[in-house]
Short mmCIF file of C-alpha atoms in Angstrom, two decimals:
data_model
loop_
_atom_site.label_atom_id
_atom_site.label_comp_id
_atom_site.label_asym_id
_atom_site.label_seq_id
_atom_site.Cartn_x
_atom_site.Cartn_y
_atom_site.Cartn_z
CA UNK A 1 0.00 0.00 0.00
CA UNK A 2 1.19 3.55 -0.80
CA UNK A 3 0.57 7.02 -0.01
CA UNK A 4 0.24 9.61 -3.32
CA UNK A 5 -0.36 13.24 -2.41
CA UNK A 6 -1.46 16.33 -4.66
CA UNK A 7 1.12 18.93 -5.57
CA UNK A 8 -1.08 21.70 -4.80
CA UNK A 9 -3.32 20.97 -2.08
CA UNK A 10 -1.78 18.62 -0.65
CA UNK A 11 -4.79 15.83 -0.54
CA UNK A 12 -3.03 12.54 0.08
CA UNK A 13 -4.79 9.74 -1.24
CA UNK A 14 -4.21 6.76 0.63
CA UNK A 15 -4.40 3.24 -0.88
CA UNK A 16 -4.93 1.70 2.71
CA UNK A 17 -8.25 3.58 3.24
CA UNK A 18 -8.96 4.91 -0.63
CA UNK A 19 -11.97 7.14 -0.57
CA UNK A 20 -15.11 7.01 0.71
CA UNK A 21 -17.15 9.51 -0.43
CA UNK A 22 -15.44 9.91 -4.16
CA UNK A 23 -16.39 5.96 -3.88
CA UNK A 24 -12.98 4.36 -3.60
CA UNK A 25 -12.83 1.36 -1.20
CA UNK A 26 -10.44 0.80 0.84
CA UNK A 27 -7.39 -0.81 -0.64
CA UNK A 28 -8.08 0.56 -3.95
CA UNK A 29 -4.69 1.08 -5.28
CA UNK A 30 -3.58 4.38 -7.50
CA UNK A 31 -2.60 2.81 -10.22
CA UNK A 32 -6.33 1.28 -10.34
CA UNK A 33 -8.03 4.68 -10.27
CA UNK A 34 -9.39 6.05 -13.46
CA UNK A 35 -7.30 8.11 -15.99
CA UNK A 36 -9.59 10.69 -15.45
CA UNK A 37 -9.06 11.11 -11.69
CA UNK A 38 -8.45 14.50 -10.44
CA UNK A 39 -7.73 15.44 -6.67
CA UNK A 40 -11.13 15.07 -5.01
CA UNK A 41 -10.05 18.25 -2.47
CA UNK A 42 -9.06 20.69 -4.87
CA UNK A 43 -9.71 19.04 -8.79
CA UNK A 44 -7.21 21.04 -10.54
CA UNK A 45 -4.66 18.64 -10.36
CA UNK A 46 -4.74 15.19 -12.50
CA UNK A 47 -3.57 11.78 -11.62
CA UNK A 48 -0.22 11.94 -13.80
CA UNK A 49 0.41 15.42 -11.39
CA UNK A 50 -0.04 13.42 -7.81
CA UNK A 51 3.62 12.58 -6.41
CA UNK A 52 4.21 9.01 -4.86
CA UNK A 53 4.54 9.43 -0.93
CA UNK A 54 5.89 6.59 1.00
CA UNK A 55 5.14 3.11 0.58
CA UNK A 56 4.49 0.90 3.75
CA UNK A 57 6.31 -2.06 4.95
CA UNK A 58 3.20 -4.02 3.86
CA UNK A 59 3.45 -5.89 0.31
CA UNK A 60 1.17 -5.41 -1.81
CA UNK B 1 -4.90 43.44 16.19
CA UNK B 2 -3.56 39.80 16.83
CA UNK B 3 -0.33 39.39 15.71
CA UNK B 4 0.66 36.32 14.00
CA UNK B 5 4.51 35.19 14.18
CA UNK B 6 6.67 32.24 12.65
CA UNK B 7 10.38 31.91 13.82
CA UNK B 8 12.34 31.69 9.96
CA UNK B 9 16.06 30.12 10.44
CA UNK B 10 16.81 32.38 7.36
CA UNK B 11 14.75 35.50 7.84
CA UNK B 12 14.27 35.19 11.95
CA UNK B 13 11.28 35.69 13.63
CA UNK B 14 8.10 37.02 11.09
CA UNK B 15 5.06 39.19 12.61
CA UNK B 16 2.27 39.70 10.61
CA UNK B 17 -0.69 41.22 11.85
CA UNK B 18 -4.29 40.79 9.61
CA UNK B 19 -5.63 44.46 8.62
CA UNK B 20 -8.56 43.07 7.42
CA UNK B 21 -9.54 40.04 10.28
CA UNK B 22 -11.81 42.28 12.21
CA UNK B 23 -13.37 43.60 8.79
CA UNK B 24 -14.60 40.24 7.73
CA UNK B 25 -17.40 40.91 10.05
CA UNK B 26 -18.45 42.63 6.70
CA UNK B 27 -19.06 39.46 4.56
CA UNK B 28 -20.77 37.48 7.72
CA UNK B 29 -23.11 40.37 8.50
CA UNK B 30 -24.01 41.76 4.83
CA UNK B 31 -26.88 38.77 4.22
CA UNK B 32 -28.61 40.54 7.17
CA UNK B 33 -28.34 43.83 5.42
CA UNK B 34 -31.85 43.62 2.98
CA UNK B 35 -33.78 43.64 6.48
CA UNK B 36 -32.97 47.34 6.67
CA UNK B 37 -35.40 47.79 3.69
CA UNK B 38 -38.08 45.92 5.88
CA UNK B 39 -37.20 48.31 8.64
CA UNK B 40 -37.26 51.69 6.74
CA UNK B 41 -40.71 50.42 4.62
CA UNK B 42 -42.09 49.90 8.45
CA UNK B 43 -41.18 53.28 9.90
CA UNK B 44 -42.15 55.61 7.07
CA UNK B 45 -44.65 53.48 5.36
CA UNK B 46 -42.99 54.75 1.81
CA UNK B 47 -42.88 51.07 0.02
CA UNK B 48 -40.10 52.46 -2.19
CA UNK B 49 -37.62 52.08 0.95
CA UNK B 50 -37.88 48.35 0.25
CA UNK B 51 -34.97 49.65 -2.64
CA UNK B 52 -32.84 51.07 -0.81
CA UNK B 53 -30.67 47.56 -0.12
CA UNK B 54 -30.25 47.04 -3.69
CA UNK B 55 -29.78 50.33 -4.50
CA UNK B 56 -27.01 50.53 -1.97
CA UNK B 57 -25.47 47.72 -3.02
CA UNK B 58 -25.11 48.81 -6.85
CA UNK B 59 -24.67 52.51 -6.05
CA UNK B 60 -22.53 52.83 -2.86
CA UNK B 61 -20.36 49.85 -3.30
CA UNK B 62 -19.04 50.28 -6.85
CA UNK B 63 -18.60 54.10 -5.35
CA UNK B 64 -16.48 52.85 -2.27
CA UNK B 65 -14.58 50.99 -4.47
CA UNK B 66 -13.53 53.37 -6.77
CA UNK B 67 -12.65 56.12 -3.56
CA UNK B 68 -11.09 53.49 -0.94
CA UNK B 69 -9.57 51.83 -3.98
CA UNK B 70 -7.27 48.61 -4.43
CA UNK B 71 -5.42 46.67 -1.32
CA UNK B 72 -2.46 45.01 -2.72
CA UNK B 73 -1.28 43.26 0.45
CA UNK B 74 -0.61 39.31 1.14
CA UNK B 75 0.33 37.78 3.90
CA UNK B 76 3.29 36.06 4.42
CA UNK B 77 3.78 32.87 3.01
CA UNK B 78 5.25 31.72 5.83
CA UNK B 79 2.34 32.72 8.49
CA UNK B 80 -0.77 31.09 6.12
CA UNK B 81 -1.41 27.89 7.54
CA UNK B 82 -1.32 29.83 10.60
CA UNK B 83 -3.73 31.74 9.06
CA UNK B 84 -5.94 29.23 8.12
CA UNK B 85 -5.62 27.71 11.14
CA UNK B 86 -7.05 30.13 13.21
CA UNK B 87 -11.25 29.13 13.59
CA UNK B 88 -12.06 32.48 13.67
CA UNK B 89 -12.19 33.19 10.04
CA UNK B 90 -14.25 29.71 9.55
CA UNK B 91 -16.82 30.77 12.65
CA UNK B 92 -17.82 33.87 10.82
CA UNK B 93 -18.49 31.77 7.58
CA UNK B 94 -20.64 29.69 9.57
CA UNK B 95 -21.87 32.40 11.51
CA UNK B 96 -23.49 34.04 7.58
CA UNK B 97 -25.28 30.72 7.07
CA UNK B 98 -28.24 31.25 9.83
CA UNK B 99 -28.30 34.86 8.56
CA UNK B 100 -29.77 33.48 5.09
CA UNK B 101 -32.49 32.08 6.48
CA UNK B 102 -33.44 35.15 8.77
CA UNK B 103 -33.29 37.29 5.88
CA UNK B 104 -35.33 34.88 3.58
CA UNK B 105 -37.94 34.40 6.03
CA UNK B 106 -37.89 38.41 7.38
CA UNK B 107 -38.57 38.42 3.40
CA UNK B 108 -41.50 35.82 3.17
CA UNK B 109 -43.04 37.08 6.61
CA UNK B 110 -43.32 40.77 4.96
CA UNK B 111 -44.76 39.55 1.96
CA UNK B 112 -47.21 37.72 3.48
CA UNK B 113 -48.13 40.11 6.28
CA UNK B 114 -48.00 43.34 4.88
CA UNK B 115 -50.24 44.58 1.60
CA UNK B 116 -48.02 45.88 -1.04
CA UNK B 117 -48.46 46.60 -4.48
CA UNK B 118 -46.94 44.79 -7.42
CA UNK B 119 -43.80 46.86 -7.23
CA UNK B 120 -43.05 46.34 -3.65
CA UNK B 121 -44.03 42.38 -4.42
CA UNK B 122 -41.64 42.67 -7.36
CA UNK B 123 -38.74 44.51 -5.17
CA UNK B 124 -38.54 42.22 -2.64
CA UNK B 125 -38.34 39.45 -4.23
CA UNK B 126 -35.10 40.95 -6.49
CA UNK B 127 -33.89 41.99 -3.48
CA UNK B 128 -33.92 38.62 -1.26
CA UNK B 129 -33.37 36.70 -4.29
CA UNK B 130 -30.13 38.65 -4.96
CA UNK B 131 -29.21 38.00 -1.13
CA UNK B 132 -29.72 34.26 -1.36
CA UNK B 133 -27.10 34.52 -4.33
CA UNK B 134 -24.87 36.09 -1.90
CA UNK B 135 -25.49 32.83 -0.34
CA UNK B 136 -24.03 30.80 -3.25
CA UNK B 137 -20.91 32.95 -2.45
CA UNK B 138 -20.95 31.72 1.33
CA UNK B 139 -21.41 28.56 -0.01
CA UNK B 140 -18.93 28.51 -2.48
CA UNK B 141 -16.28 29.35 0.00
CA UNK B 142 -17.52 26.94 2.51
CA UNK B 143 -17.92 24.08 -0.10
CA UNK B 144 -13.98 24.25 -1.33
CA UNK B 145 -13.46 23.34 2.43
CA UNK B 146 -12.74 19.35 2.70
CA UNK B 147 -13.98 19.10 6.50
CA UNK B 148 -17.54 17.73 6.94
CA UNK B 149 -18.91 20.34 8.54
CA UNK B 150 -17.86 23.00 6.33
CA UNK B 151 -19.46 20.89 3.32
CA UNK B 152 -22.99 20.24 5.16
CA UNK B 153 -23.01 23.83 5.76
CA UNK B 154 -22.42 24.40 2.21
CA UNK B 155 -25.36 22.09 1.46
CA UNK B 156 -27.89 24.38 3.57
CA UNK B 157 -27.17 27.35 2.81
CA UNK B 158 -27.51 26.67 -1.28
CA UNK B 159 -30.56 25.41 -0.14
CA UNK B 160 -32.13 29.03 0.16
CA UNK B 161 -31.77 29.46 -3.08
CA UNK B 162 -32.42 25.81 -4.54
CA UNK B 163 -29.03 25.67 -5.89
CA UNK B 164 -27.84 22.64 -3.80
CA UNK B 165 -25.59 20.98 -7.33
CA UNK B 166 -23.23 24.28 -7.17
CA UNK B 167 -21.01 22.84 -5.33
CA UNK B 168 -20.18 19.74 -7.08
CA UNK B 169 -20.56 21.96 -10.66
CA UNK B 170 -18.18 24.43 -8.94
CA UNK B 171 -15.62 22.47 -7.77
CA UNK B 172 -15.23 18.89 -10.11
CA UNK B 173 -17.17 21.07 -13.18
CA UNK B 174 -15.96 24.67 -13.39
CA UNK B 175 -12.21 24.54 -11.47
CA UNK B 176 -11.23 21.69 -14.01
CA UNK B 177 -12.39 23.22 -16.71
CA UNK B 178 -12.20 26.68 -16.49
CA UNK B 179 -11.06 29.22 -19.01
CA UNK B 180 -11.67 26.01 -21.84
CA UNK B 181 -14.58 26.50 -24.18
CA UNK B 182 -15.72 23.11 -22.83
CA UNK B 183 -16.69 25.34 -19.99
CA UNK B 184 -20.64 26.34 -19.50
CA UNK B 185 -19.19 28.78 -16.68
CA UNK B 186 -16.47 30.39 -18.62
CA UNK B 187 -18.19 33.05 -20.58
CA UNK B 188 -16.51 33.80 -24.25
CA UNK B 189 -15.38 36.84 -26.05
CA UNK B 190 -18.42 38.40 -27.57
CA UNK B 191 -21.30 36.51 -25.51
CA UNK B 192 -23.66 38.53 -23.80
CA UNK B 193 -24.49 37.53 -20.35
CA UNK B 194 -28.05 36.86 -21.19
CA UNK B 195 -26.69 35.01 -24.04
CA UNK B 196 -24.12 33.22 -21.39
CA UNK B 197 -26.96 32.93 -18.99
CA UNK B 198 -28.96 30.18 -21.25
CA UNK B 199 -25.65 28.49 -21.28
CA UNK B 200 -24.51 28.32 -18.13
CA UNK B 201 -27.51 27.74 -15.94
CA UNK B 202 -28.96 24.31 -17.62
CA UNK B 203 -25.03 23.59 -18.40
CA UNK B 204 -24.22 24.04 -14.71
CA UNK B 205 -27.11 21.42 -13.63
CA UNK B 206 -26.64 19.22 -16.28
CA UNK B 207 -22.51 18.86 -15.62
CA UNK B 208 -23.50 18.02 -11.89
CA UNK B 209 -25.73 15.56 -12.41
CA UNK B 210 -23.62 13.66 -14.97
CA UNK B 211 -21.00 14.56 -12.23
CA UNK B 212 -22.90 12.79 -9.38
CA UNK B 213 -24.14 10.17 -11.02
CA UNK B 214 -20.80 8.90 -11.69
CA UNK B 215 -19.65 9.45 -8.31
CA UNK B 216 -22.42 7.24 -6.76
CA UNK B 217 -22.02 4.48 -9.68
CA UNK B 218 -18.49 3.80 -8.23
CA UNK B 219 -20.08 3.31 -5.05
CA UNK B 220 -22.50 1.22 -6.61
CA UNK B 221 -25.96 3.62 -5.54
CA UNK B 222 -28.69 4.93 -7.63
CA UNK B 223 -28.84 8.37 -8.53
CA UNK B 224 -32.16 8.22 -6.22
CA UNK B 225 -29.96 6.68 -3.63
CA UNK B 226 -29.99 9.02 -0.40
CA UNK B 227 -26.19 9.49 -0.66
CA UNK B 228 -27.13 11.81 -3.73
CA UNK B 229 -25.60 14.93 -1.85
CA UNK B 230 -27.77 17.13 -4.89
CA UNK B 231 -30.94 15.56 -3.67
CA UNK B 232 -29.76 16.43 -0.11
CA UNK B 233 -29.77 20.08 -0.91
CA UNK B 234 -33.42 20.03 -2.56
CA UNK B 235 -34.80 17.93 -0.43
CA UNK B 236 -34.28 21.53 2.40
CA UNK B 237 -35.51 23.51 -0.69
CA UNK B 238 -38.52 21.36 -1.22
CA UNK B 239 -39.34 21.09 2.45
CA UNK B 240 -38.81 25.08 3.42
CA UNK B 241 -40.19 26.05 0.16
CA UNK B 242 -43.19 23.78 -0.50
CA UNK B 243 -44.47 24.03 3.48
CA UNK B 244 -44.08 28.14 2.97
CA UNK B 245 -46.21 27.58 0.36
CA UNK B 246 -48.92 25.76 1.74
CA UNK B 247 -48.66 28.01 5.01
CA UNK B 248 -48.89 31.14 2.91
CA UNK B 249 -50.86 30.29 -0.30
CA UNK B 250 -50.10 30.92 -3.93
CA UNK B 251 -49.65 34.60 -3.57
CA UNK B 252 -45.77 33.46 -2.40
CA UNK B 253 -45.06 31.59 -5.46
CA UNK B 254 -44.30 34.50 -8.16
CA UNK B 255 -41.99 35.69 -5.15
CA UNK B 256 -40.07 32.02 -4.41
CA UNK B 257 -40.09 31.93 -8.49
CA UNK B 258 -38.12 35.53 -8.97
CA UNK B 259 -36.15 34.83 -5.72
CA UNK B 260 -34.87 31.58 -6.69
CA UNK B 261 -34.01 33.22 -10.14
CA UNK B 262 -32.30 36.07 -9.18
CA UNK B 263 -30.25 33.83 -6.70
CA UNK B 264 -29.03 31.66 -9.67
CA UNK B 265 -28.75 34.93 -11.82
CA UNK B 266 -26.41 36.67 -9.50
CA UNK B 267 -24.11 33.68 -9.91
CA UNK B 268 -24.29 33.77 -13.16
CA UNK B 269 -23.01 37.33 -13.14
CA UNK B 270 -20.46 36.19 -11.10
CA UNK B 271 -19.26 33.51 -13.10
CA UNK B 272 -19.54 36.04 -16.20
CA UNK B 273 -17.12 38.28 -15.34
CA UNK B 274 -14.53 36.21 -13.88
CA UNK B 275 -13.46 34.47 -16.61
CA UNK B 276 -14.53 36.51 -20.15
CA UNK B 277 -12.61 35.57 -22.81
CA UNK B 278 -9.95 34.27 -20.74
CA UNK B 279 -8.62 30.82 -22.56
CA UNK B 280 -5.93 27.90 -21.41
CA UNK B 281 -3.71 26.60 -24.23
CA UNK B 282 -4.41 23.13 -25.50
CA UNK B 283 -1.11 21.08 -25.00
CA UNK B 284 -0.26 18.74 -27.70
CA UNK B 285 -1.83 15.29 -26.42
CA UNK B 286 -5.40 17.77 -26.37
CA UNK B 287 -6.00 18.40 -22.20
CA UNK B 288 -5.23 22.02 -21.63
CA UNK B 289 -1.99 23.70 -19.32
CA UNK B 290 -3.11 24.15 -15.56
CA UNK B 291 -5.16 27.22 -14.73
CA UNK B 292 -2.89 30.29 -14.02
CA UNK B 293 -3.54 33.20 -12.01
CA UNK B 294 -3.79 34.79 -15.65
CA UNK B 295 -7.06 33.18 -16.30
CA UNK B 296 -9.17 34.59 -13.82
CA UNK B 297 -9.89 38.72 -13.49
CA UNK B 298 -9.17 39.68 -10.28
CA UNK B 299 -10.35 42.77 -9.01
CA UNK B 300 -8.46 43.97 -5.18
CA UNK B 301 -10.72 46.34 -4.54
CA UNK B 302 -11.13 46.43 -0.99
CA UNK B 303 -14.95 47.25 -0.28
CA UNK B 304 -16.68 44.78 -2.28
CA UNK B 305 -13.50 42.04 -1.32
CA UNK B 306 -14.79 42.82 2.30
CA UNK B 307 -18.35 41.75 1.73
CA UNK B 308 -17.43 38.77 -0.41
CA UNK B 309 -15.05 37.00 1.69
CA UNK B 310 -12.36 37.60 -0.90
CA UNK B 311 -13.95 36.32 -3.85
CA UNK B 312 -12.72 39.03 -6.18
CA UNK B 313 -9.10 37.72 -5.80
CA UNK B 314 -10.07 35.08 -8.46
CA UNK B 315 -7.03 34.24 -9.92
CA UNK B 316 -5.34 32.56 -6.80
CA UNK B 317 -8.75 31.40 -5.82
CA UNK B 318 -8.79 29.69 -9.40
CA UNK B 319 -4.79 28.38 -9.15
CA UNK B 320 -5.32 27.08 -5.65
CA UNK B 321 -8.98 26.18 -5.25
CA UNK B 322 -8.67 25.13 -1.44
CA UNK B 323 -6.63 28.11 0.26
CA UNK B 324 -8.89 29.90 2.53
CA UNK B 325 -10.41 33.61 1.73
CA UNK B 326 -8.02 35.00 4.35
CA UNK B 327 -5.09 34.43 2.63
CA UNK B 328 -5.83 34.92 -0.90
CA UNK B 329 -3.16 37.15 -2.74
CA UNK B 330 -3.00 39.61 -5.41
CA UNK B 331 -0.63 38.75 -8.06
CA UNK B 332 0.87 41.60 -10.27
CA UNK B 333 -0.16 41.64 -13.69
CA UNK B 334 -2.95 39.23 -13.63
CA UNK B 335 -6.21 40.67 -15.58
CA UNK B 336 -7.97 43.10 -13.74
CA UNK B 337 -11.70 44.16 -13.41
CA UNK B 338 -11.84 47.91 -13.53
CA UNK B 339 -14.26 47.79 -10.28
CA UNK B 340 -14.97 45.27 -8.25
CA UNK B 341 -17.96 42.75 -8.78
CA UNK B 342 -21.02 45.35 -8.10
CA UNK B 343 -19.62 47.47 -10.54
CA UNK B 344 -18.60 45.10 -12.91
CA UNK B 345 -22.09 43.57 -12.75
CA UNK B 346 -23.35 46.33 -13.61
CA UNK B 347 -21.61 46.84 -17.04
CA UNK B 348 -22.21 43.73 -17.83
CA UNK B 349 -26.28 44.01 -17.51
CA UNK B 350 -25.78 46.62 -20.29
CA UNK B 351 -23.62 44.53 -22.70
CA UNK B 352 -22.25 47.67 -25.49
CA UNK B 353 -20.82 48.95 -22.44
CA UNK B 354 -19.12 45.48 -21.25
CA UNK B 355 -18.16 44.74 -24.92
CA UNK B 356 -16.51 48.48 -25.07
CA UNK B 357 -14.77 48.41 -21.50
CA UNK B 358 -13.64 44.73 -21.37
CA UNK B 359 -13.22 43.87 -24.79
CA UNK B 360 -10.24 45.74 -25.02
CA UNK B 361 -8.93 45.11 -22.23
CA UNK B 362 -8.73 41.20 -22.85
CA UNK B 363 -6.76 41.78 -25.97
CA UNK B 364 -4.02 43.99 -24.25
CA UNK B 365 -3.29 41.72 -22.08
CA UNK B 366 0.19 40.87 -21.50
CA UNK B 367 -0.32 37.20 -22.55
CA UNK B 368 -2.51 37.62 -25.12
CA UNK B 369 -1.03 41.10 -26.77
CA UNK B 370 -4.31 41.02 -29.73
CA UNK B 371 -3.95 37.26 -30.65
CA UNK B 372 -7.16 35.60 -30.62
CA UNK B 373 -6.01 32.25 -30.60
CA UNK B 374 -5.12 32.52 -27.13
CA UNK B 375 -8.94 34.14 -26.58
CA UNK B 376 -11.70 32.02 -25.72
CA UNK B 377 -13.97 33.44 -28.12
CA UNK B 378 -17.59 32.64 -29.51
CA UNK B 379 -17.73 30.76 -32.80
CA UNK B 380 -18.66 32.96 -35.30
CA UNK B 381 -17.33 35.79 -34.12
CA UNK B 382 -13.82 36.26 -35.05
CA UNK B 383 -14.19 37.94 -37.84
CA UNK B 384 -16.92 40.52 -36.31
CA UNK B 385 -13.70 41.00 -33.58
CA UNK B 386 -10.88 41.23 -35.93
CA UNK B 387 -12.54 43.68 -37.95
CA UNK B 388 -13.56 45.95 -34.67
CA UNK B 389 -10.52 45.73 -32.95
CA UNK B 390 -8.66 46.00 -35.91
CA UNK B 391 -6.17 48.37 -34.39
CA UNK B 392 -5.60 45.86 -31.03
CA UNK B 393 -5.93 42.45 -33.47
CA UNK B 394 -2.38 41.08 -34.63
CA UNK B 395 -2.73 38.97 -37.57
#
C-alpha cells in the first residue's frame, strides 16, 4: 500500500483507506483509479500530477 | 490586532498582523443587510424604501470601491497555515449561514403580512433573491473546504436558493475546466451575459448531475440513492419552500419563483465576469496547461473584497482552489476588473458597455497582446472581432 499526495493541495490519497465519499474502497490502489481522476479536495490537479509518498512495509 | 509570528532560520522571527480580520465581520453580517429595507418600509410606510438595499449595493459599493480603492497586500507565506488555522475566520463563515435564512424568512413574513403593491411584491423578491445569491458565495467558499462540517453547511445554505448541485458543478465542473470553451461557466469573447446565462444555468445542472451520477455508480448507488448529496440540498428547498407555500398560499409563489431566479442569476453574473474571454492553451496530447492566475480577473478592490469574503481575488482562488479567503493574494499583472464585482455587474447588464470596457482590455493583455487564438472566443465571431478591434488584433 502507498501514499500519493497532490502537488497543490496537498490531498493525500491513501491506498490503505482509498476514498469514501469519491467511492474508492479501501485498498483501492492508485494505479487502479481512473485516468480521469483528479484530486477530489481541490480538482485542478490530475492523476499523472499526484507525487508518490511513501510506501508501507506491507506488500502489496 | 492579533499578531501572528513564525520563527524563519533564514529570515528570523516574522510578525504579521491581519488588517482586514476584524473587517470580515463585513461578509458574515451583509446577508442581514436587505432587512434594513423591511425596517425603513415599516417606519415611514414609503414602500419604495424596500430599494434602498439594492440600490445601496449597486450605487454605494461600486462608489467605495472606486474612492477606498485597491489593497495590494498578502500575507506572508510563511504565516498562512497559521492563518488558516485560526477558527475564527471559519466561525464567521458559519456564523453568515443562519443569517440566510433570517433574511429569507424576514422576506417571506413581509410579503405575506403586509399589503403591497406589485412593485413592492416585485422589489422584494429581487432583493432577497439577490441575497440568497450572496449565499451561493458563502457557499462557495464553505464548499472548497474538505472538512464535513464546512461541506454540510455548504449544502444548507444553497438550499435558500435551490441551488444545492453548485457545489459539485463548482468544484469537479468549473475549477477543471475553467477558461476552456468546454466550460458552461467560462463566458466567451463576444457573448452577452443573457446570451451566457442560457448556457450556463442548464449547463451548470446538467454537468452536476452527470457529475454525481458517476460518483455514486463507483459506489455502486442509484442516482435516487440518499447518498445523492444534490438531492440532499433540494430535499431543504422542497421542504422550506413547498411548506411556505402551503402556510402562505399561492400569492408566495411569483416571489419564491423571482427569488430563486435572481439567486441563480447573480451567480451567473459572477461567473460572467470572472473568466470573459480568458482561454488555457491546449497542450499537444489535447487536455489544456493548468489554470494560471492569468485566467481569472481579479479585481483587489477592498470594499466589495470585504463583503465577499475575498472572492474578487479570483485568480489565486482559481490556481489554488482550497486556500482559505483569508489568505488569498494579489498577483501583479494578472487581468484586472476595472471595479470590483457590483460594478462590474453592472456593465455587464448593459452589454455595449461590457463589450466596449472589457473587450479591449482582454486583448491587451500581456499574454494575449491582440492574438485571438489565445482568446476564448464565440464561434462565429472572429471575424466581427478582428474587424472591430482591428487596431488591437495582430494577424
Amino acid at each position: 500500500m502507498a501514499k500519493y499526495q497532490c502537488p497543490d493541495c496537498g490531498y493525500i490519497y491513501d491506498e490503505a483507506t482509498g476514498n469514501e465519499h469519491e467511492g474508492y474502497e479501501p485498498g483501492t490502489r492508485f494505479e487502479d483509479l481512473s485516468d480521469d481522476f483528479a484530486c477530489p479536495a481541490c480538482f485542478v490537479r490530475d492523476k499523472e500530477d499526484f507525487a508518490l509518498l511513501e510506501k508501507s512495509s506491507l506488500k502489496k | 490586532m492579533k499578531t501572528v509570528t513564525f520563527d524563519s532560520p533564514a529570515q528570523g522571527t516574522i510578525s504579521y498582523v491581519d488588517k482586514k480580520r476584524g473587517l470580515w465581520w463585513m461578509s458574515a453580517l451583509y446577508p442581514l443587510f436587505p432587512i434594513t429595507g423591511l425596517v425603513l418600509h415599516g417606519l415611514t410606510g414609503i414602500e419604495l424604501m424596500l430599494l434602498v438595499p439594492m440600490a445601496a449595493a449597486y450605487i454605494f459599493v461600486p462608489l467605495f470601491d472606486y474612492l477606498l480603492g485597491e489593497d495590494l497586500s498578502n500575507p506572508p507565506e510563511e504565516v498562512v497555515a497559521q492563518l488558516e488555522q485560526d477558527r475564527y475566520y471559519s466561525r464567521l463563515l458559519y456564523l453568515a449561514v443562519p443569517l440566510h435564512f433570517i433574511t429569507f424568512f424576514a422576506a417571506v413574513y413581509w410579503i405575506v403580512t403586509q399589503d403591497l403593491s406589485m412593485a413592492g411584491y416585485l422589489i422584494l423578491a429581487v432583493g432577497t433573491g439577490m441575497t440568497s445569491g450572496l449565499g451561493i458565495n458563502t457557499g462557495h467558499e464553505l464548499g472548497h473546504k474538505t472538512d464535513p462540517l464546512s461541506r454540510l453547511m455548504a449544502k444548507i445554505v444553497l438550499a435558500v436558493p435551490g441551488y444545492g448541485h453548485f457545489c459539485l458543478e463548482h468544484n469537479a465542473g468549473h475549477h477543471r475546466h475553467v477558461a476552456t470553451p468546454e466550460d458552461s461557466a467560462s463566458s466567451k469573447m463576444g457573448e452577452n451575459i443573457y446570451a451566457f446565462a442560457l448556457r450556463e444555468i442548464p449547463g451548470g445542472f446538467k454537468r452536476a448531475w452527470q457529475l454525481e451520477k458517476v460518483r455514486l455508480q463507483r459506489k455502486g448507488k442509484s442516482m435516487w440513492s440518499p447518498s445523492n448529496e444534490l438531492l440532499q440540498s433540494y430535499a431543504i428547498t422542497a421542504i422550506i419552500q413547498i411548506s411556505l407555500l402551503i402556510a402562505s398560499g399561492w400569492m408566495l409563489l411569483p416571489f419564491l419563483i423571482i427569488h430563486n431566479f435572481l439567486a441563480w442569476w447573480q451567480l451567473t453574473s459572477a461567473n460572467y465576469i470572472e473568466h470573459y474571454g480568458l482561454l488555457r492553451e491546449k497542450k499537444a496530447n489535447g487536455s489544456y496547461e493548468r489554470c494560471q492566475p492569468h485566467h481569472s480577473w481579479n479585481s483587489n478592490h477592498v470594499f466589495s473584497n470585504l463583503l465577499l469574503y475575498h472572492l474578487e481575488r479570483h485568480s489565486d482562488h482559481h490556481a489554488h482552489p482550497t486556500r482559505h479567503y483569508q489568505s488569498l493574494r494579489n498577483f501583479d499583472d494578472v487581468p484586472a476588473l476595472p471595479n470590483g464585482y457590483f460594478g462590474a455587474y453592472l456593465m455587464a447588464y448593459c452589454p455595449p458597455i461590457w463589450f466596449a470596457v472589457m473587450n479591449p482590455r482582454l486583448l491587451k493583455l500581456q499574454h494575449i497582446q491582440g492574438d485571438l487564438s489565445k482568446v476564448n472566443i464565440l464561434p462565429g465571431k472572429r471575424e466581427a472581432m478582428e474587424q472591430k478591434y482591428a487596431s488591437l488584433v495582430v494577424a
